[in-house]
XYZ file of C-alpha atoms in Angstrom:
694
model
C -19.005 -14.785 34.163
C -21.737 -16.700 32.331
C -21.513 -14.319 29.373
C -17.761 -14.851 29.138
C -18.206 -18.621 29.256
C -20.859 -18.451 26.548
C -18.622 -16.276 24.339
C -15.691 -18.677 24.767
C -17.926 -21.633 23.928
C -19.145 -19.930 20.742
C -15.578 -19.065 19.791
C -14.441 -22.654 20.346
C -17.356 -23.947 18.295
C -16.515 -21.572 15.426
C -12.863 -22.633 15.499
C -13.892 -26.281 15.456
C -16.091 -25.684 12.412
C -13.263 -23.931 10.586
C -10.860 -26.763 11.359
C -13.432 -29.342 10.261
C -14.033 -27.541 6.966
C -10.316 -27.201 6.185
C -9.262 -29.723 3.573
C -6.322 -32.042 4.085
C -3.980 -31.547 1.125
C -1.112 -33.902 0.252
C 1.672 -33.011 -2.148
C 3.994 -35.448 -3.951
C 7.424 -34.389 -5.186
C 10.786 -36.022 -5.871
C 13.826 -33.776 -6.256
C 15.304 -36.198 -8.802
C 12.603 -35.460 -11.360
C 14.201 -32.177 -12.389
C 17.423 -33.923 -13.427
C 15.894 -35.883 -16.310
C 16.431 -34.438 -19.770
C 14.577 -35.298 -22.974
C 17.327 -33.956 -25.194
C 18.586 -30.818 -26.890
C 15.810 -28.767 -28.453
C 13.006 -30.962 -27.078
C 10.074 -28.884 -25.766
C 9.353 -31.152 -22.783
C 11.508 -30.079 -19.839
C 11.047 -31.863 -16.480
C 13.026 -28.980 -14.980
C 9.711 -27.096 -14.814
C 8.681 -29.265 -11.822
C 11.703 -28.058 -9.868
C 10.813 -24.442 -10.689
C 7.227 -25.031 -9.533
C 8.436 -26.634 -6.317
C 10.681 -23.677 -5.532
C 7.805 -21.232 -5.940
C 5.694 -23.327 -3.552
C 8.510 -23.197 -1.016
C 9.151 -19.478 -1.197
C 5.459 -18.638 -1.043
C 5.305 -20.810 2.098
C 2.618 -23.114 0.704
C 4.489 -26.265 1.728
C 3.742 -25.479 5.386
C 0.047 -26.120 4.772
C 0.481 -29.445 2.974
C 1.758 -32.902 3.769
C 4.829 -33.346 1.569
C 5.612 -36.865 0.368
C 8.241 -38.494 -1.777
C 6.594 -41.070 -4.064
C 7.473 -44.735 -4.076
C 8.868 -46.081 -7.324
C 6.079 -48.058 -8.998
C 7.035 -51.602 -9.940
C 6.973 -52.812 -13.561
C 4.420 -55.470 -12.575
C 1.951 -52.811 -11.475
C 2.385 -50.901 -14.721
C 1.179 -53.987 -16.621
C -2.298 -53.499 -15.170
C -2.749 -51.256 -18.193
C 0.358 -51.494 -20.376
C 1.466 -54.635 -22.176
C 4.244 -56.754 -20.719
C 6.416 -56.441 -23.830
C 6.148 -52.653 -23.831
C 7.138 -52.348 -20.158
C 10.023 -54.795 -20.635
C 11.195 -52.642 -23.538
C 11.104 -49.446 -21.459
C 13.062 -51.171 -18.694
C 15.850 -52.312 -21.012
C 16.216 -49.484 -23.556
C 19.045 -46.965 -23.073
C 20.751 -44.409 -25.315
C 23.707 -46.791 -25.600
C 21.782 -49.834 -26.855
C 18.944 -48.208 -28.829
C 20.720 -48.870 -32.130
C 20.256 -52.587 -31.427
C 16.464 -52.287 -31.116
C 15.452 -50.422 -34.264
C 12.362 -52.558 -34.924
C 11.115 -52.274 -31.333
C 11.657 -48.514 -31.333
C 9.387 -48.236 -34.339
C 6.838 -50.710 -32.957
C 6.513 -48.871 -29.632
C 6.686 -45.371 -31.202
C 9.838 -44.405 -29.316
C 12.498 -42.271 -30.925
C 11.406 -38.780 -31.992
C 8.599 -37.203 -29.961
C 9.325 -39.732 -27.230
C 13.127 -40.044 -27.254
C 15.286 -42.508 -25.365
C 17.165 -40.652 -22.636
C 19.146 -41.628 -19.558
C 16.871 -42.916 -16.798
C 13.668 -42.871 -18.865
C 12.135 -45.801 -16.977
C 12.999 -44.396 -13.551
C 11.424 -41.122 -14.656
C 8.225 -43.071 -15.405
C 8.376 -44.817 -12.036
C 8.689 -41.510 -10.178
C 5.818 -39.583 -11.755
C 3.559 -42.658 -11.781
C 4.342 -43.300 -8.132
C 3.067 -39.853 -7.216
C -0.257 -40.340 -9.025
C -0.913 -43.873 -7.752
C 0.242 -42.958 -4.244
C -2.157 -40.024 -4.288
C -5.011 -42.330 -5.299
C -4.228 -44.587 -2.329
C -4.418 -41.616 0.043
C -7.801 -40.603 -1.368
C -9.048 -44.186 -1.086
C -8.279 -44.303 2.633
C -9.416 -40.710 3.250
C -5.964 -39.767 4.485
C -6.281 -36.670 2.277
C -9.122 -34.759 0.676
C -6.979 -33.309 -2.131
C -3.749 -34.704 -3.563
C -1.413 -32.733 -5.845
C 1.167 -34.345 -8.149
C 2.423 -31.850 -10.721
C 4.904 -34.468 -11.975
C 2.078 -36.624 -13.392
C -0.649 -36.129 -15.961
C 0.979 -37.792 -19.003
C -2.271 -38.564 -20.765
C -1.168 -39.634 -24.271
C 0.568 -42.944 -23.462
C -1.206 -45.984 -24.913
C -1.284 -49.617 -23.884
C 1.623 -50.643 -26.110
C 3.208 -47.431 -27.313
C 4.529 -44.076 -26.229
C 2.888 -40.957 -27.604
C 3.103 -37.186 -27.247
C 6.109 -37.098 -24.856
C 4.344 -39.686 -22.629
C 5.651 -43.187 -21.877
C 3.572 -44.615 -18.999
C -0.005 -43.434 -18.505
C -0.014 -42.617 -14.799
C -3.573 -41.285 -15.048
C -5.056 -44.621 -16.120
C -3.156 -46.451 -13.371
C -4.308 -43.924 -10.750
C -7.937 -44.254 -11.881
C -7.697 -48.058 -11.692
C -6.505 -47.626 -8.114
C -9.403 -45.284 -7.305
C -11.876 -47.782 -8.737
C -10.992 -50.208 -5.951
C -12.888 -47.975 -3.529
C -15.065 -45.743 -5.716
C -17.763 -46.959 -8.068
C -17.569 -43.912 -10.368
C -14.585 -41.697 -11.190
C -14.652 -38.504 -13.264
C -11.620 -37.603 -15.381
C -11.370 -33.959 -16.478
C -8.692 -32.776 -18.930
C -8.019 -29.053 -19.559
C -4.777 -29.592 -21.474
C -4.869 -28.052 -24.963
C -4.286 -31.548 -26.419
C -6.991 -34.198 -26.343
C -6.603 -36.783 -23.554
C -6.716 -39.655 -26.030
C -4.844 -42.253 -23.958
C -7.223 -42.015 -21.000
C -10.330 -41.897 -23.198
C -9.300 -45.049 -25.059
C -8.656 -46.911 -21.818
C -12.184 -46.353 -20.480
C -14.161 -45.954 -23.702
C -16.440 -48.958 -23.060
C -17.117 -48.638 -19.317
C -19.564 -46.481 -17.379
C -17.441 -46.530 -14.239
C -15.260 -43.735 -15.595
C -16.469 -40.610 -17.379
C -13.866 -38.699 -19.395
C -14.299 -35.009 -20.237
C -11.729 -33.220 -22.403
C -11.555 -29.534 -23.407
C -9.047 -29.334 -26.244
C -8.005 -27.830 -29.556
C -9.462 -29.866 -32.428
C -8.586 -29.950 -36.097
C -5.157 -30.155 -37.695
C -3.565 -30.589 -34.290
C -1.988 -33.410 -32.294
C -3.272 -36.036 -31.600
C -6.120 -35.477 -34.089
C -8.778 -37.151 -31.920
C -11.591 -35.894 -29.699
C -14.511 -35.267 -32.081
C -17.725 -33.901 -30.624
C -19.600 -37.086 -31.594
C -17.138 -39.453 -29.858
C -19.302 -40.205 -26.818
C -18.307 -43.751 -25.814
C -19.356 -47.277 -26.769
C -21.342 -50.170 -25.279
C -21.677 -49.656 -21.518
C -19.583 -46.514 -21.844
C -21.904 -44.793 -24.299
C -22.507 -41.147 -23.316
C -19.620 -41.406 -20.807
C -16.959 -39.777 -23.010
C -17.403 -36.061 -23.612
C -15.236 -34.087 -26.021
C -15.318 -30.304 -26.264
C -13.462 -29.342 -29.485
C -12.293 -25.721 -29.515
C -10.619 -23.380 -31.989
C -7.631 -21.048 -31.644
C -7.606 -18.032 -29.369
C -10.296 -18.942 -26.835
C -10.186 -16.513 -23.912
C -11.160 -16.672 -20.241
C -14.753 -15.504 -20.685
C -15.599 -17.895 -23.521
C -13.921 -20.803 -21.769
C -15.761 -20.174 -18.500
C -19.149 -19.795 -20.215
C -18.660 -23.254 -21.699
C -16.879 -24.960 -18.801
C -19.171 -24.223 -15.871
C -22.558 -25.243 -17.384
C -21.133 -28.483 -18.783
C -19.303 -29.509 -15.616
C -22.302 -28.609 -13.460
C -24.448 -30.953 -15.554
C -21.760 -33.662 -15.430
C -21.653 -33.555 -11.629
C -25.446 -33.572 -11.441
C -26.000 -36.518 -13.780
C -22.949 -38.704 -13.159
C -22.419 -38.054 -9.415
C -18.763 -39.164 -9.285
C -17.224 -40.313 -6.040
C -13.744 -39.061 -7.000
C -12.324 -36.619 -9.550
C -9.020 -36.719 -11.408
C -8.099 -33.326 -12.903
C -5.344 -33.078 -15.517
C -4.202 -29.444 -15.420
C -1.989 -29.146 -18.485
C -0.673 -25.578 -18.710
C -0.171 -25.538 -22.492
C -3.643 -23.992 -22.791
C -2.196 -20.742 -21.398
C -1.579 -17.722 -23.575
C 1.909 -17.665 -25.093
C 2.673 -21.365 -24.711
C 5.381 -22.613 -27.040
C 3.155 -25.352 -28.513
C -0.281 -23.960 -27.656
C -2.711 -21.647 -29.392
C -5.247 -20.757 -26.693
C -5.360 -17.389 -24.948
C -6.158 -18.247 -21.325
C -4.706 -16.302 -18.428
C -3.415 -17.992 -15.295
C -6.514 -16.810 -13.430
C -8.786 -18.219 -16.126
C -6.987 -21.573 -16.023
C -7.104 -21.614 -12.241
C -10.829 -20.866 -12.205
C -11.424 -24.382 -13.565
C -9.552 -25.822 -10.570
C -11.463 -23.588 -8.144
C -14.812 -24.621 -9.651
C -14.115 -28.368 -9.404
C -12.849 -27.984 -5.838
C -16.162 -26.399 -4.871
C -18.020 -29.716 -5.324
C -16.325 -31.129 -2.191
C -15.443 -34.447 -3.881
C -12.078 -36.214 -3.340
C -9.770 -34.603 -5.876
C -6.513 -35.763 -7.486
C -4.799 -32.864 -9.313
C -2.094 -33.696 -11.855
C 0.171 -31.766 -14.210
C 0.463 -32.404 -17.937
C 1.535 -30.289 -20.871
C 3.143 -26.879 -20.713
C 6.189 -25.792 -22.698
C 6.880 -22.170 -21.763
C 8.257 -23.336 -18.471
C 8.285 -20.003 -16.601
C 4.508 -19.767 -17.187
C 3.945 -23.414 -16.255
C 5.518 -22.935 -12.834
C 3.530 -19.726 -12.306
C 0.265 -21.462 -13.163
C 0.755 -24.564 -11.025
C 1.926 -22.523 -8.051
C -1.155 -20.301 -8.315
C -3.460 -23.326 -8.533
C -1.814 -24.909 -5.494
C -2.717 -21.730 -3.641
C -6.325 -22.123 -4.832
C -6.452 -25.673 -3.455
C -5.149 -24.328 -0.117
C -7.529 -21.309 -0.119
C -4.550 -18.956 -0.173
C -4.315 -15.716 -2.114
C -0.782 -15.279 -3.446
C 0.953 -11.940 -3.875
C 1.521 -10.994 -7.494
C 5.136 -9.990 -6.872
C 7.156 -13.194 -6.991
C 9.290 -14.048 -3.938
C 13.051 -14.402 -4.264
C 14.005 -17.915 -5.287
C 16.884 -19.687 -7.073
C 15.126 -19.271 -10.426
C 14.086 -15.646 -9.981
C 15.680 -14.533 -13.256
C 13.428 -16.848 -15.262
C 10.479 -14.561 -14.588
C 11.930 -11.281 -15.861
C 11.432 -8.582 -16.777
C 8.302 -8.064 -14.633
C 8.920 -10.800 -11.989
C 5.203 -11.235 -11.367
C 2.987 -14.259 -10.820
C 0.289 -13.420 -13.363
C 0.670 -12.758 -17.070
C -1.396 -10.753 -19.514
C -3.122 -12.621 -22.371
C -2.260 -11.564 -25.884
C -4.526 -9.786 -28.365
C -4.896 -12.831 -30.626
C -8.269 -13.319 -32.317
C -10.807 -15.606 -30.651
C -11.944 -17.918 -33.452
C -14.667 -19.483 -31.278
C -17.860 -17.626 -32.172
C -20.790 -17.440 -29.769
C -22.893 -19.477 -32.192
C -20.271 -22.230 -32.275
C -19.930 -22.364 -28.496
C -23.714 -22.390 -28.055
C -24.022 -25.285 -30.483
C -21.411 -27.295 -28.586
C -22.998 -26.565 -25.215
C -26.476 -27.609 -26.347
C -25.201 -30.818 -27.936
C -23.234 -31.861 -24.834
C -26.121 -31.089 -22.481
C -28.291 -33.298 -24.676
C -25.771 -36.157 -24.412
C -25.569 -35.758 -20.637
C -29.358 -35.971 -20.317
C -29.191 -39.537 -21.668
C -26.956 -40.837 -18.884
C -28.651 -43.547 -16.828
C -28.842 -43.143 -13.043
C -25.842 -44.561 -11.163
C -26.087 -48.269 -10.486
C -23.835 -50.949 -9.042
C -23.446 -54.520 -7.863
C -22.248 -56.009 -4.609
C -18.534 -56.658 -4.264
C -16.395 -58.813 -2.002
C -13.117 -57.811 -0.377
C -11.218 -55.089 -2.152
C -7.886 -55.754 -3.864
C -4.726 -54.812 -2.038
C -3.412 -51.240 -2.342
C -0.767 -50.501 -4.941
C 1.356 -48.730 -2.312
C 1.539 -50.189 1.236
C -0.238 -47.950 3.719
C 0.985 -46.966 7.158
C 4.666 -46.429 6.368
C 4.476 -42.638 6.141
C 7.273 -40.835 7.927
C 6.059 -38.240 10.476
C 6.201 -34.686 9.220
C 8.648 -32.489 11.152
C 7.072 -29.535 12.994
C 9.093 -27.056 10.978
C 10.765 -27.597 7.606
C 14.172 -25.888 7.507
C 15.940 -24.454 4.485
C 18.925 -26.242 2.990
C 21.383 -25.524 0.248
C 20.048 -24.784 -3.174
C 19.339 -27.905 -5.306
C 21.770 -28.697 -8.129
C 20.789 -27.344 -11.490
C 20.522 -29.805 -14.370
C 23.733 -30.139 -16.408
C 22.379 -29.149 -19.797
C 23.403 -26.025 -21.652
C 20.032 -25.255 -23.252
C 17.888 -26.466 -20.371
C 16.573 -23.111 -19.209
C 15.338 -21.896 -22.556
C 11.858 -22.313 -23.967
C 13.163 -22.343 -27.553
C 16.416 -22.689 -29.454
C 15.987 -19.152 -30.836
C 15.831 -17.750 -27.320
C 19.015 -19.592 -26.412
C 20.937 -18.189 -29.384
C 19.646 -14.658 -28.829
C 20.651 -14.589 -25.168
C 23.884 -16.574 -25.465
C 26.067 -13.616 -24.510
C 24.141 -12.316 -21.507
C 25.347 -13.525 -18.099
C 24.390 -12.638 -14.541
C 25.652 -13.991 -11.256
C 23.409 -14.599 -8.284
C 25.626 -14.540 -5.207
C 22.990 -14.640 -2.472
C 22.001 -17.976 -1.040
C 18.331 -18.793 -1.093
C 16.155 -21.236 0.857
C 15.583 -24.533 -0.867
C 13.090 -27.366 -0.742
C 13.091 -29.329 2.461
C 13.517 -33.039 1.981
C 9.989 -34.371 1.399
C 8.604 -37.126 3.555
C 9.085 -40.685 2.434
C 5.494 -41.738 1.794
C 6.222 -45.443 1.575
C 9.142 -47.820 1.571
C 11.013 -47.716 -1.709
C 10.954 -51.152 -3.277
C 13.683 -50.457 -5.847
C 17.485 -50.345 -5.439
C 18.808 -46.845 -4.637
C 19.814 -44.658 -7.532
C 23.609 -44.331 -7.849
C 25.055 -40.969 -6.940
C 25.536 -38.664 -9.876
C 28.886 -37.231 -10.850
C 29.765 -34.210 -8.709
C 30.717 -32.147 -11.734
C 27.371 -32.854 -13.337
C 25.479 -31.829 -10.204
C 27.408 -28.563 -9.874
C 26.874 -27.429 -13.446
C 24.577 -24.429 -13.833
C 21.622 -24.008 -16.153
C 21.382 -20.882 -18.261
C 18.376 -18.840 -17.233
C 16.796 -16.477 -19.728
C 20.088 -14.814 -20.528
C 21.586 -15.323 -17.087
C 23.947 -17.966 -15.674
C 23.440 -18.718 -11.996
C 26.376 -20.536 -10.311
C 25.689 -22.641 -7.245
C 25.577 -20.325 -4.206
C 27.377 -20.695 -0.937
C 25.773 -22.880 1.751
C 22.594 -21.555 3.267
C 22.912 -19.428 6.432
C 22.212 -20.972 9.788
C 18.656 -21.963 10.581
C 16.815 -19.416 12.758
C 15.818 -20.569 16.205
C 12.107 -20.331 15.447
C 12.425 -22.816 12.585
C 11.490 -20.369 9.852
C 13.117 -20.663 6.472
C 16.152 -18.459 5.931
C 15.639 -15.470 3.634
C 18.351 -14.010 1.417
C 19.640 -10.613 2.473
C 19.500 -9.058 -0.973
C 17.647 -9.614 -4.215
C 19.407 -10.973 -7.291
C 18.079 -8.195 -9.451
C 19.195 -7.821 -13.034
C 21.038 -4.683 -14.013
C 19.598 -2.524 -16.819
C 22.380 -3.710 -19.129
C 21.634 -7.391 -18.667
C 17.835 -7.415 -18.140
C 16.121 -9.654 -20.670
C 12.967 -8.552 -22.443
C 11.178 -11.840 -21.887
C 7.827 -10.758 -23.252
C 9.387 -10.031 -26.633
C 11.059 -13.413 -26.521
C 7.731 -15.110 -25.810
C 6.253 -13.434 -28.850
C 9.182 -14.644 -30.931
C 8.700 -18.150 -29.540
C 5.026 -18.169 -30.482
C 5.746 -17.117 -34.053
C 8.783 -19.306 -34.704
C 7.137 -22.368 -33.175
C 3.706 -21.922 -34.773
C 3.914 -25.319 -36.447
C 5.581 -27.135 -33.543
C 2.292 -28.359 -32.062
C 1.407 -30.227 -35.266
C 4.582 -32.308 -35.540
C 2.890 -35.546 -34.529
C -0.686 -34.945 -35.722
C -0.535 -37.678 -38.354
C 0.565 -40.265 -35.800
C -2.505 -39.847 -33.601
C -5.117 -39.671 -36.331
C -5.732 -43.396 -36.335
C -6.002 -43.658 -32.539
C -9.423 -42.084 -32.239
C -11.993 -44.511 -30.822
C -15.192 -44.587 -32.791
C -18.572 -45.989 -32.046
C -18.833 -49.663 -32.775
C -15.160 -50.178 -33.552
C -13.973 -51.656 -30.262
C -14.569 -55.370 -29.559
C -15.552 -56.774 -26.179
C -14.214 -59.934 -24.645
C -16.749 -62.690 -24.209
C -16.782 -64.854 -21.057
C -15.513 -67.799 -23.116
C -12.408 -65.884 -24.142
C -11.236 -65.390 -20.547
C -8.784 -67.975 -19.300
C -7.905 -69.018 -15.762
C -6.119 -66.367 -13.676
C -2.368 -66.263 -13.754
C -0.265 -65.056 -10.842
C 2.277 -62.266 -11.133
C 4.933 -61.882 -8.477
C 6.777 -58.860 -7.186
C 10.357 -59.967 -6.428
C 11.928 -58.419 -3.373
C 8.667 -57.467 -1.630
C 8.481 -58.879 1.917
C 5.377 -60.936 2.506
C 4.786 -59.110 5.782
C 4.120 -55.893 3.858
C 1.123 -57.425 2.122
C -0.703 -59.546 4.747
C -3.981 -59.501 2.838
C -2.314 -60.846 -0.310
C -0.711 -63.950 1.125
C -3.680 -66.307 0.881
C -4.077 -68.366 -2.298
C -5.934 -66.558 -5.049
C -9.417 -68.058 -5.727
C -10.522 -68.842 -9.278
C -12.091 -65.999 -11.205
C -15.532 -66.018 -12.751
C -16.055 -64.828 -16.325
C -16.015 -61.030 -16.454
C -18.884 -59.102 -17.967
C -18.383 -56.198 -20.346
C -18.597 -53.800 -17.427
C -18.808 -54.316 -13.676
C -19.863 -51.616 -11.245
C -19.778 -51.498 -7.455
C -22.184 -49.649 -5.160
C -21.434 -46.193 -3.897
C -21.021 -47.513 -0.357
C -20.115 -51.228 -0.361
C -21.882 -53.098 2.483
C -19.932 -54.136 5.522
C -20.842 -57.782 4.926
C -18.873 -57.790 1.697
C -15.907 -59.376 3.448
C -17.823 -62.642 3.809
C -18.716 -62.970 0.135
C -17.930 -66.274 -1.580
C -14.355 -66.688 -2.742
C -15.467 -67.142 -6.342
C -17.127 -63.727 -6.550
C -15.186 -61.377 -8.833
C -13.861 -58.472 -6.845
C -13.095 -55.998 -9.547
C -12.873 -55.972 -13.276
C -12.473 -53.305 -15.892
C -12.541 -53.637 -19.645
C -9.599 -51.617 -20.917
C -9.953 -51.392 -24.706
C -6.996 -50.467 -26.841
C -6.710 -50.521 -30.605
C -3.291 -52.073 -31.190
C -1.483 -53.280 -34.325
C 0.015 -56.770 -34.038
C 1.304 -59.439 -36.391
C -1.913 -61.447 -35.986
C -4.364 -58.649 -36.546
C -5.672 -55.359 -35.219
C -7.349 -54.277 -31.975
C -7.180 -56.118 -28.683
C -8.960 -55.841 -25.343
C -7.112 -56.008 -22.062
C -9.097 -57.251 -19.047
C -7.821 -56.345 -15.606
C -9.279 -58.260 -12.708
C -8.368 -59.357 -9.226
C -9.711 -61.616 -6.549
C -9.455 -61.160 -2.814
C -8.585 -64.028 -0.477
C -11.326 -65.806 1.408
C -9.791 -64.718 4.693
C -7.849 -61.650 5.740
C -5.737 -63.493 8.292
C -2.058 -62.636 7.945
C 0.385 -65.523 7.297
C 3.638 -66.048 9.179
C 6.391 -63.534 8.462
C 8.430 -66.283 6.779
C 5.834 -66.797 4.051
C 7.435 -67.305 0.651
C 7.163 -64.113 -1.403
C 6.788 -66.134 -4.602
C 3.345 -67.241 -3.403
C 1.922 -63.728 -3.352
C -1.174 -63.545 -5.579
C -1.308 -60.437 -7.688
C -3.500 -58.986 -10.399
C -4.517 -60.974 -13.413
C -3.871 -59.412 -16.791
C -5.475 -60.958 -19.857
C -5.298 -59.911 -23.478
C -7.599 -61.152 -26.241
C -6.692 -60.411 -29.863
C -9.334 -59.925 -32.543
C -7.748 -60.316 -36.000
C -8.927 -58.372 -39.000
C -8.640 -60.186 -42.314
C -7.798 -57.069 -44.289
C -5.167 -55.733 -41.890
C -1.728 -55.458 -43.576
C 1.145 -57.157 -41.746
C 3.325 -55.148 -39.407
C 6.078 -53.262 -41.214
C 9.612 -54.263 -40.342
C 11.320 -51.358 -42.064
C 14.343 -50.065 -40.282
C 14.571 -46.583 -38.898
C 17.654 -44.388 -38.818
C 18.336 -42.970 -35.385
C 20.553 -40.025 -34.846
C 23.297 -40.246 -32.275
C 22.432 -38.871 -28.818
C 23.343 -35.218 -28.427
C 26.567 -34.310 -26.726
C 26.602 -31.747 -23.955
C 29.601 -29.467 -23.535
C 30.811 -29.352 -19.935
C 32.342 -26.097 -18.659
C 35.838 -26.261 -17.233
C 35.950 -26.829 -13.528
C 36.805 -23.761 -11.480
C 36.260 -21.274 -14.318
C 34.016 -18.419 -13.242
C 31.365 -17.216 -15.745
C 31.870 -13.753 -17.175
C 29.684 -10.947 -15.839
């Protein structure tokens, strides 16, 4: 009897250890994100997020995560980094009125790479809400890992769009993390340099940016090996410039030693990982030769450090490979090995002809010699050895969270299947290139079997924006062409099994030999026909590279008294800690750090103590001159007592946003030349009730 009791005790202890070691993973997704459309022929396709989500569902990964629907981020919060005029422009611009704002389109770099499309600002609110909401969960230790594949748009600048990016959700998420963490590491494995994030934190030591990217005649043209930061941020920006064709082995031999040294010297309290999938082999705009396993090894390695981790999406323009990669890396974060044979899902025909999770790299030449990689590794290790030990100063009460906490809806015990989500109403949406669309125009295939679809994600927080109007029924029923196959909306899903498991289709929508598409040949055609597509905007980003000594710093005299921003429509009861009058702010130094573990007595600090400040440099062209510094700071109330529920919302103190302009005498005035804009593309709608030909 005693032996049995001892064995049961050991078994219980082992189970407890396993449960304690299991990471809490949160996942943000909004089903609306797949309906946004950049335009005909544009390589960026938000539809890839819907494909990724469906793979997560049919692999069963959603059962091991908390699924949340992000709150729409308010325009006021976006101005913590972006300029007020730029955000006001994004709010008001539409395809119908863009011809009336020609000068602003040119000023804010909106029109070609970053087109105006229906719902562009709501699209920004959705993906930014997932990143900032994930940062809030990490701050409060509600989750150990947060995944938001909708985010990761790292090119957006303070006052302009760039590289398909409008609002920089990464910078806003890092600012949120800095409320609770004294040091944050940003890691970028997109093939393009993370210039927007690097510029934002180029002069602070509270954020270290590390970017592995293609360098040379390639967008955005920044990210030189010697760009290492400035002032307090010196040696806190690392750039790893790479050449075409780098493979898994070369990438890993460079990645692991550098990131090991970064973690040893910088000791971050949180990590933000941008996992752009355009560094994969065969990407429409990329020129690296990484496999999905090689790309995922970077995620696995950073997860091993047991530091709070925010994982975001980014680039990726061969969308069937993007969804494969992000699904595989979600499995890595959940410690799940996924079967190579893809499960049946509504987008099964995208992955033909092999219908497998992993892809084989090509035989392209690796132009990164061992001597070159060794030189880069030695130089970066030398830079890292000069980093000073972590330091900080005492802080008072923290600023209020960007997203109210405690409003999460309880997760149902079992998530049931529902009808398949509507496919986006765009004729060329499913194709990775225009050539592929023309080549497969005649091939059609019907998928008659219903398939399980994403359960409705939890509502993470109360939505503070008016509900989106219902879309036209005809638009929602229209089918996207899929790699030479048209998939009409299936019949309603079969009844839910009693055990709560997701319904499984009875037969596979397999392609017949006559209609099967040779997708690998198409990928090769895409890579050759789009060889120059990645360099379309290289000239535009050449001037955005931060260089040592070129960024000014605001002096204490240049900082004015704090101004209050209000958030209309937000009940005062949702923000009890914000309802006290905001104390005056002290002058902000060039960089302010907080200790790794702020003392408990911080709540009683004097009201005049600055809570949080970050110098956010941004080289910007204005009518008065060139280059400005944006200072973001906030002050906490002297008391945390909540006011009455009837407190006037207009009295809510918010963040202070200050901008100081430093004119250059030799800067030419801003050009007011007009720009011709082509009319928005028209989309042909199929006749209602007409069945596609088999």
